[in-house]
mmCIF file of C-alpha atoms in Angstrom:
data_model
loop_
_atom_site.group_PDB
_atom_site.id
_atom_site.type_symbol
_atom_site.label_atom_id
_atom_site.label_comp_id
_atom_site.label_asym_id
_atom_site.label_seq_id
_atom_site.Cartn_x
_atom_site.Cartn_y
_atom_site.Cartn_z
ATOM 1 C CA MET O 743 3.361 -44.126 -4.278
ATOM 2 C CA GLU O 744 5.814 -42.795 -6.854
ATOM 3 C CA GLN O 745 7.697 -39.623 -5.837
ATOM 4 C CA GLY O 746 4.910 -38.782 -3.407
ATOM 5 C CA LYS O 747 2.117 -39.291 -5.948
ATOM 6 C CA PRO O 748 -0.360 -42.240 -6.158
ATOM 7 C CA LYS O 749 0.664 -44.918 -8.575
ATOM 8 C CA LEU O 750 -1.603 -45.613 -11.585
ATOM 9 C CA GLY O 751 -3.060 -49.091 -11.232
ATOM 10 C CA GLY O 752 -2.236 -49.198 -7.566
ATOM 11 C CA LEU O 753 -4.445 -49.268 -4.459
ATOM 12 C CA LEU O 754 -4.537 -45.443 -4.396
ATOM 13 C CA ASP O 755 -5.006 -45.001 -8.126
ATOM 14 C CA PRO O 756 -6.107 -41.394 -8.688
ATOM 15 C CA HIS O 757 -8.891 -42.680 -10.992
ATOM 16 C CA MET O 758 -10.725 -43.935 -7.832
ATOM 17 C CA GLY O 759 -10.763 -40.544 -6.130
ATOM 18 C CA THR O 760 -8.419 -38.654 -3.814
ATOM 19 C CA VAL O 761 -7.837 -37.949 -0.170
ATOM 20 C CA ASP O 762 -5.283 -35.260 -0.907
ATOM 21 C CA ARG O 763 -6.277 -31.577 -1.182
ATOM 22 C CA ASP O 764 -3.659 -30.987 -3.879
ATOM 23 C CA ILE O 765 -4.632 -33.901 -6.198
ATOM 24 C CA ARG O 766 -7.689 -34.026 -8.445
ATOM 25 C CA CYS O 767 -9.613 -37.182 -9.262
ATOM 26 C CA MET O 768 -8.565 -38.468 -12.680
ATOM 27 C CA SER O 769 -12.078 -39.788 -13.440
ATOM 28 C CA CYS O 770 -14.237 -36.722 -12.739
ATOM 29 C CA SER O 771 -11.598 -34.006 -12.138
ATOM 30 C CA GLY O 772 -13.212 -33.302 -8.750
ATOM 31 C CA LYS O 773 -11.329 -32.207 -5.643
ATOM 32 C CA MET O 774 -11.324 -34.082 -2.340
ATOM 33 C CA ALA O 775 -14.492 -32.265 -1.163
ATOM 34 C CA ASP O 776 -16.374 -32.778 -4.449
ATOM 35 C CA CYS O 777 -15.543 -36.365 -5.457
ATOM 36 C CA PRO O 778 -17.121 -39.207 -3.475
ATOM 37 C CA GLY O 779 -14.758 -41.738 -5.121
ATOM 38 C CA HIS O 780 -15.130 -44.383 -7.780
ATOM 39 C CA PHE O 781 -14.967 -48.164 -7.236
ATOM 40 C CA GLY O 782 -12.220 -50.217 -8.924
ATOM 41 C CA ASN O 783 -11.974 -54.025 -9.328
ATOM 42 C CA ILE O 784 -9.442 -56.785 -9.349
ATOM 43 C CA LYS O 785 -9.976 -59.505 -11.956
ATOM 44 C CA LEU O 786 -9.231 -62.919 -10.523
ATOM 45 C CA VAL O 787 -6.971 -65.332 -12.474
ATOM 46 C CA LYS O 788 -9.495 -68.120 -11.803
ATOM 47 C CA PRO O 789 -13.155 -67.949 -10.781
ATOM 48 C CA MET O 790 -14.222 -68.970 -7.258
ATOM 49 C CA TYR O 791 -17.436 -70.265 -5.695
ATOM 50 C CA HIS O 792 -19.345 -67.714 -3.580
ATOM 51 C CA VAL O 793 -19.992 -69.422 -0.251
ATOM 52 C CA SER O 794 -23.570 -67.979 -0.127
ATOM 53 C CA PHE O 795 -24.542 -69.339 -3.590
ATOM 54 C CA ILE O 796 -23.189 -72.887 -3.544
ATOM 55 C CA ASN O 797 -26.622 -74.478 -2.938
ATOM 56 C CA ALA O 798 -28.216 -72.334 -5.683
ATOM 57 C CA ILE O 799 -25.357 -73.234 -8.075
ATOM 58 C CA ILE O 800 -26.061 -76.959 -7.467
ATOM 59 C CA LYS O 801 -29.736 -76.407 -8.204
ATOM 60 C CA VAL O 802 -28.979 -74.666 -11.516
ATOM 61 C CA LEU O 803 -26.598 -77.491 -12.410
ATOM 62 C CA GLN O 804 -29.411 -79.970 -11.759
ATOM 63 C CA CYS O 805 -31.640 -78.062 -14.198
ATOM 64 C CA VAL O 806 -29.270 -77.991 -17.179
ATOM 65 C CA CYS O 807 -27.237 -80.568 -19.058
ATOM 66 C CA PHE O 808 -23.665 -81.073 -17.846
ATOM 67 C CA HIS O 809 -22.454 -81.442 -21.456
ATOM 68 C CA CYS O 810 -24.491 -79.083 -23.596
ATOM 69 C CA SER O 811 -26.002 -76.616 -21.038
ATOM 70 C CA LYS O 812 -29.557 -77.075 -22.332
ATOM 71 C CA LEU O 813 -32.461 -77.113 -19.937
ATOM 72 C CA LYS O 814 -33.575 -80.691 -19.261
ATOM 73 C CA ALA O 815 -37.245 -79.889 -19.945
ATOM 74 C CA ASP O 816 -39.211 -78.294 -22.738
ATOM 75 C CA ASP O 817 -42.721 -77.110 -23.684
ATOM 76 C CA ASN O 818 -43.827 -80.627 -24.557
ATOM 77 C CA ASN O 819 -43.853 -81.277 -20.806
ATOM 78 C CA ASN O 820 -47.205 -80.150 -19.328
ATOM 79 C CA ALA O 821 -45.688 -79.598 -15.855
ATOM 80 C CA PHE O 822 -42.915 -77.474 -17.359
ATOM 81 C CA ARG O 823 -45.480 -75.365 -19.296
ATOM 82 C CA ARG O 824 -47.342 -74.753 -16.039
ATOM 83 C CA ALA O 825 -44.151 -73.920 -14.185
ATOM 84 C CA LYS O 826 -43.269 -71.246 -16.797
ATOM 85 C CA LYS O 827 -46.514 -69.435 -15.990
ATOM 86 C CA PHE O 828 -45.423 -68.625 -12.482
ATOM 87 C CA LYS O 829 -44.843 -64.892 -12.295
ATOM 88 C CA ASN O 830 -42.763 -65.045 -9.096
ATOM 89 C CA PRO O 831 -39.189 -65.997 -10.230
ATOM 90 C CA LYS O 832 -38.420 -67.925 -7.048
ATOM 91 C CA ASN O 833 -41.549 -70.067 -7.381
ATOM 92 C CA ARG O 834 -40.824 -70.673 -11.068
ATOM 93 C CA PHE O 835 -37.227 -71.736 -10.337
ATOM 94 C CA ARG O 836 -38.462 -74.090 -7.594
ATOM 95 C CA GLU O 837 -40.940 -75.790 -9.925
ATOM 96 C CA VAL O 838 -38.508 -76.035 -12.855
ATOM 97 C CA HIS O 839 -35.857 -77.476 -10.562
ATOM 98 C CA THR O 840 -38.315 -80.092 -9.269
ATOM 99 C CA ILE O 841 -39.055 -81.175 -12.868
ATOM 100 C CA CYS O 842 -35.440 -81.124 -14.191
ATOM 101 C CA LYS O 843 -33.521 -82.731 -11.345
ATOM 102 C CA LYS O 844 -35.204 -86.055 -12.025
ATOM 103 C CA GLU O 845 -33.810 -86.234 -15.591
ATOM 104 C CA MET O 846 -30.551 -88.193 -15.550
ATOM 105 C CA ILE O 847 -30.145 -88.197 -19.348
ATOM 106 C CA CYS O 848 -30.220 -85.077 -21.519
ATOM 107 C CA PRO O 849 -33.349 -85.426 -23.753
ATOM 108 C CA VAL O 850 -32.456 -85.844 -27.468
ATOM 109 C CA HIS O 851 -35.827 -85.836 -29.261
ATOM 110 C CA THR O 852 -39.242 -85.340 -27.721
ATOM 111 C CA GLU O 853 -42.310 -85.156 -29.948
ATOM 112 C CA SER O 854 -45.663 -83.778 -28.953
ATOM 113 C CA ALA O 855 -48.567 -86.123 -29.785
ATOM 114 C CA GLU O 856 -50.952 -83.189 -30.147
ATOM 115 C CA THR O 857 -48.992 -80.955 -32.456
ATOM 116 C CA ASN O 858 -46.375 -83.370 -33.862
ATOM 117 C CA GLU O 859 -43.741 -80.768 -33.100
ATOM 118 C CA VAL O 860 -40.248 -81.933 -32.200
ATOM 119 C CA SER O 861 -38.589 -80.004 -29.351
ATOM 120 C CA ARG O 862 -34.963 -78.681 -29.297
ATOM 121 C CA ASN O 863 -32.377 -81.448 -29.527
ATOM 122 C CA GLY O 864 -30.253 -82.217 -26.491
ATOM 123 C CA CYS O 865 -27.082 -84.278 -26.552
ATOM 124 C CA GLY O 866 -28.283 -87.454 -24.847
ATOM 125 C CA GLY O 867 -25.427 -87.240 -22.317
ATOM 126 C CA VAL O 868 -25.622 -88.962 -18.913
ATOM 127 C CA GLN O 869 -26.033 -86.520 -16.053
ATOM 128 C CA PRO O 870 -24.162 -86.648 -12.748
ATOM 129 C CA ASN O 871 -25.474 -86.371 -9.272
ATOM 130 C CA TYR O 872 -24.253 -83.237 -7.526
ATOM 131 C CA LYS O 873 -23.418 -82.896 -3.886
ATOM 132 C CA LYS O 874 -21.696 -80.321 -1.708
ATOM 133 C CA ASP O 875 -18.467 -81.322 0.024
ATOM 134 C CA GLY O 876 -17.371 -78.461 2.255
ATOM 135 C CA LEU O 877 -16.819 -75.524 -0.147
ATOM 136 C CA GLN O 878 -16.584 -77.813 -3.161
ATOM 137 C CA ILE O 879 -19.181 -79.317 -5.529
ATOM 138 C CA VAL O 880 -18.710 -82.978 -6.429
ATOM 139 C CA ALA O 881 -20.073 -84.485 -9.652
ATOM 140 C CA ASP O 882 -20.846 -88.238 -9.325
ATOM 141 C CA PHE O 883 -21.404 -89.991 -12.653
ATOM 142 C CA LYS O 884 -22.191 -93.417 -11.164
ATOM 143 C CA THR O 885 -25.385 -94.753 -12.747
ATOM 144 C CA LYS O 886 -26.956 -98.202 -12.674
ATOM 145 C CA GLY O 887 -25.855 -100.410 -15.522
ATOM 146 C CA ALA O 888 -23.140 -97.958 -16.652
ATOM 147 C CA ASN O 889 -19.373 -98.114 -16.215
ATOM 148 C CA ASP O 890 -18.611 -96.562 -12.869
ATOM 149 C CA GLN O 891 -16.767 -93.334 -13.200
ATOM 150 C CA PRO O 892 -15.142 -91.860 -10.068
ATOM 151 C CA SER O 893 -16.640 -88.885 -8.300
ATOM 152 C CA LYS O 894 -14.622 -85.767 -9.028
ATOM 153 C CA PRO O 895 -14.682 -82.203 -7.683
ATOM 154 C CA LEU O 896 -16.312 -79.788 -10.136
ATOM 155 C CA THR O 897 -14.037 -76.816 -10.590
ATOM 156 C CA PRO O 898 -15.471 -73.263 -10.661
ATOM 157 C CA GLU O 899 -14.040 -72.923 -14.219
ATOM 158 C CA LYS O 900 -16.166 -75.832 -15.443
ATOM 159 C CA VAL O 901 -19.272 -74.516 -13.756
ATOM 160 C CA LEU O 902 -18.675 -71.066 -15.264
ATOM 161 C CA GLN O 903 -18.341 -72.681 -18.694
ATOM 162 C CA ILE O 904 -21.599 -74.597 -18.261
ATOM 163 C CA PHE O 905 -23.476 -71.458 -17.023
ATOM 164 C CA LYS O 906 -22.188 -69.194 -19.817
ATOM 165 C CA LEU O 907 -23.512 -71.608 -22.486
ATOM 166 C CA ILE O 908 -27.102 -71.497 -21.077
ATOM 167 C CA SER O 909 -29.304 -69.746 -23.609
ATOM 168 C CA ASP O 910 -31.191 -66.564 -22.729
ATOM 169 C CA GLU O 911 -34.484 -68.419 -23.309
ATOM 170 C CA ASP O 912 -33.579 -71.150 -20.751
ATOM 171 C CA ILE O 913 -32.377 -68.485 -18.256
ATOM 172 C CA GLU O 914 -35.747 -66.752 -18.462
ATOM 173 C CA ALA O 915 -37.553 -70.093 -18.251
ATOM 174 C CA MET O 916 -35.760 -70.903 -14.961
ATOM 175 C CA GLY O 917 -36.803 -67.559 -13.451
ATOM 176 C CA PHE O 918 -33.512 -65.744 -13.750
ATOM 177 C CA SER O 919 -33.044 -62.460 -15.616
ATOM 178 C CA THR O 920 -30.749 -62.060 -18.607
ATOM 179 C CA LEU O 921 -30.118 -58.425 -17.648
ATOM 180 C CA TYR O 922 -29.968 -58.486 -13.870
ATOM 181 C CA ALA O 923 -29.398 -62.026 -12.537
ATOM 182 C CA ARG O 924 -27.566 -64.405 -14.843
ATOM 183 C CA PRO O 925 -26.510 -67.758 -13.341
ATOM 184 C CA GLU O 926 -22.795 -67.212 -14.120
ATOM 185 C CA TRP O 927 -22.857 -64.128 -11.820
ATOM 186 C CA MET O 928 -23.111 -66.433 -8.841
ATOM 187 C CA LEU O 929 -19.436 -67.183 -9.211
ATOM 188 C CA ILE O 930 -16.747 -64.688 -8.215
ATOM 189 C CA THR O 931 -14.646 -63.509 -11.128
ATOM 190 C CA GLN O 932 -13.831 -60.021 -9.844
ATOM 191 C CA VAL O 933 -13.320 -58.417 -6.435
ATOM 192 C CA PRO O 934 -14.501 -54.853 -5.888
ATOM 193 C CA VAL O 935 -11.990 -52.309 -4.612
ATOM 194 C CA PRO O 936 -13.561 -49.453 -2.552
ATOM 195 C CA PRO O 937 -12.346 -45.934 -3.300
ATOM 196 C CA PRO O 938 -9.914 -44.262 -0.850
ATOM 197 C CA PRO O 939 -12.515 -41.742 0.499
ATOM 198 C CA VAL O 940 -14.691 -44.639 1.969
ATOM 199 C CA ARG O 941 -11.917 -46.809 3.316
ATOM 200 C CA PRO O 942 -11.395 -47.069 7.034
#
């Protein structure tokens, strides 16, 4: 409060509504009885994992390349073509995940014998195994015949970077929505602030 008035940008910012008869809402100009309040938000300095979505985040990571964010399957794969026909998004994601999690190297060139069409190019990068360790995700790059790289915790920043690079086409192929349910939205980047009229 500044001189008895709510501070702009503070927890009682008058843009979020008012609980004072003498102050009008700065968003809709409504009085206390007319304005139900408006939500604010706090942007986090760093993203965080949402505890309810950690398993789903791991499944999405298993579907896309760690290095280039491309889906690890394409239309030259008959099982993938069948999976894309599932109308139920949950069933489609389950089938696509089953196909992609087995791929431990990002496909570079795949050519269809029937049409002689070459699919999108991947990067050929080696993929890690993912596992949950408490509230962290660990990426394990150890593969047979390769130089052992230590397991390392996967930061939410890195996961957010991977998810943001997934193309809209691949998002739809996995069963997500580009408008209503993008994979990067499973990480917390902002915290909602309820308006004063609905606070306890």
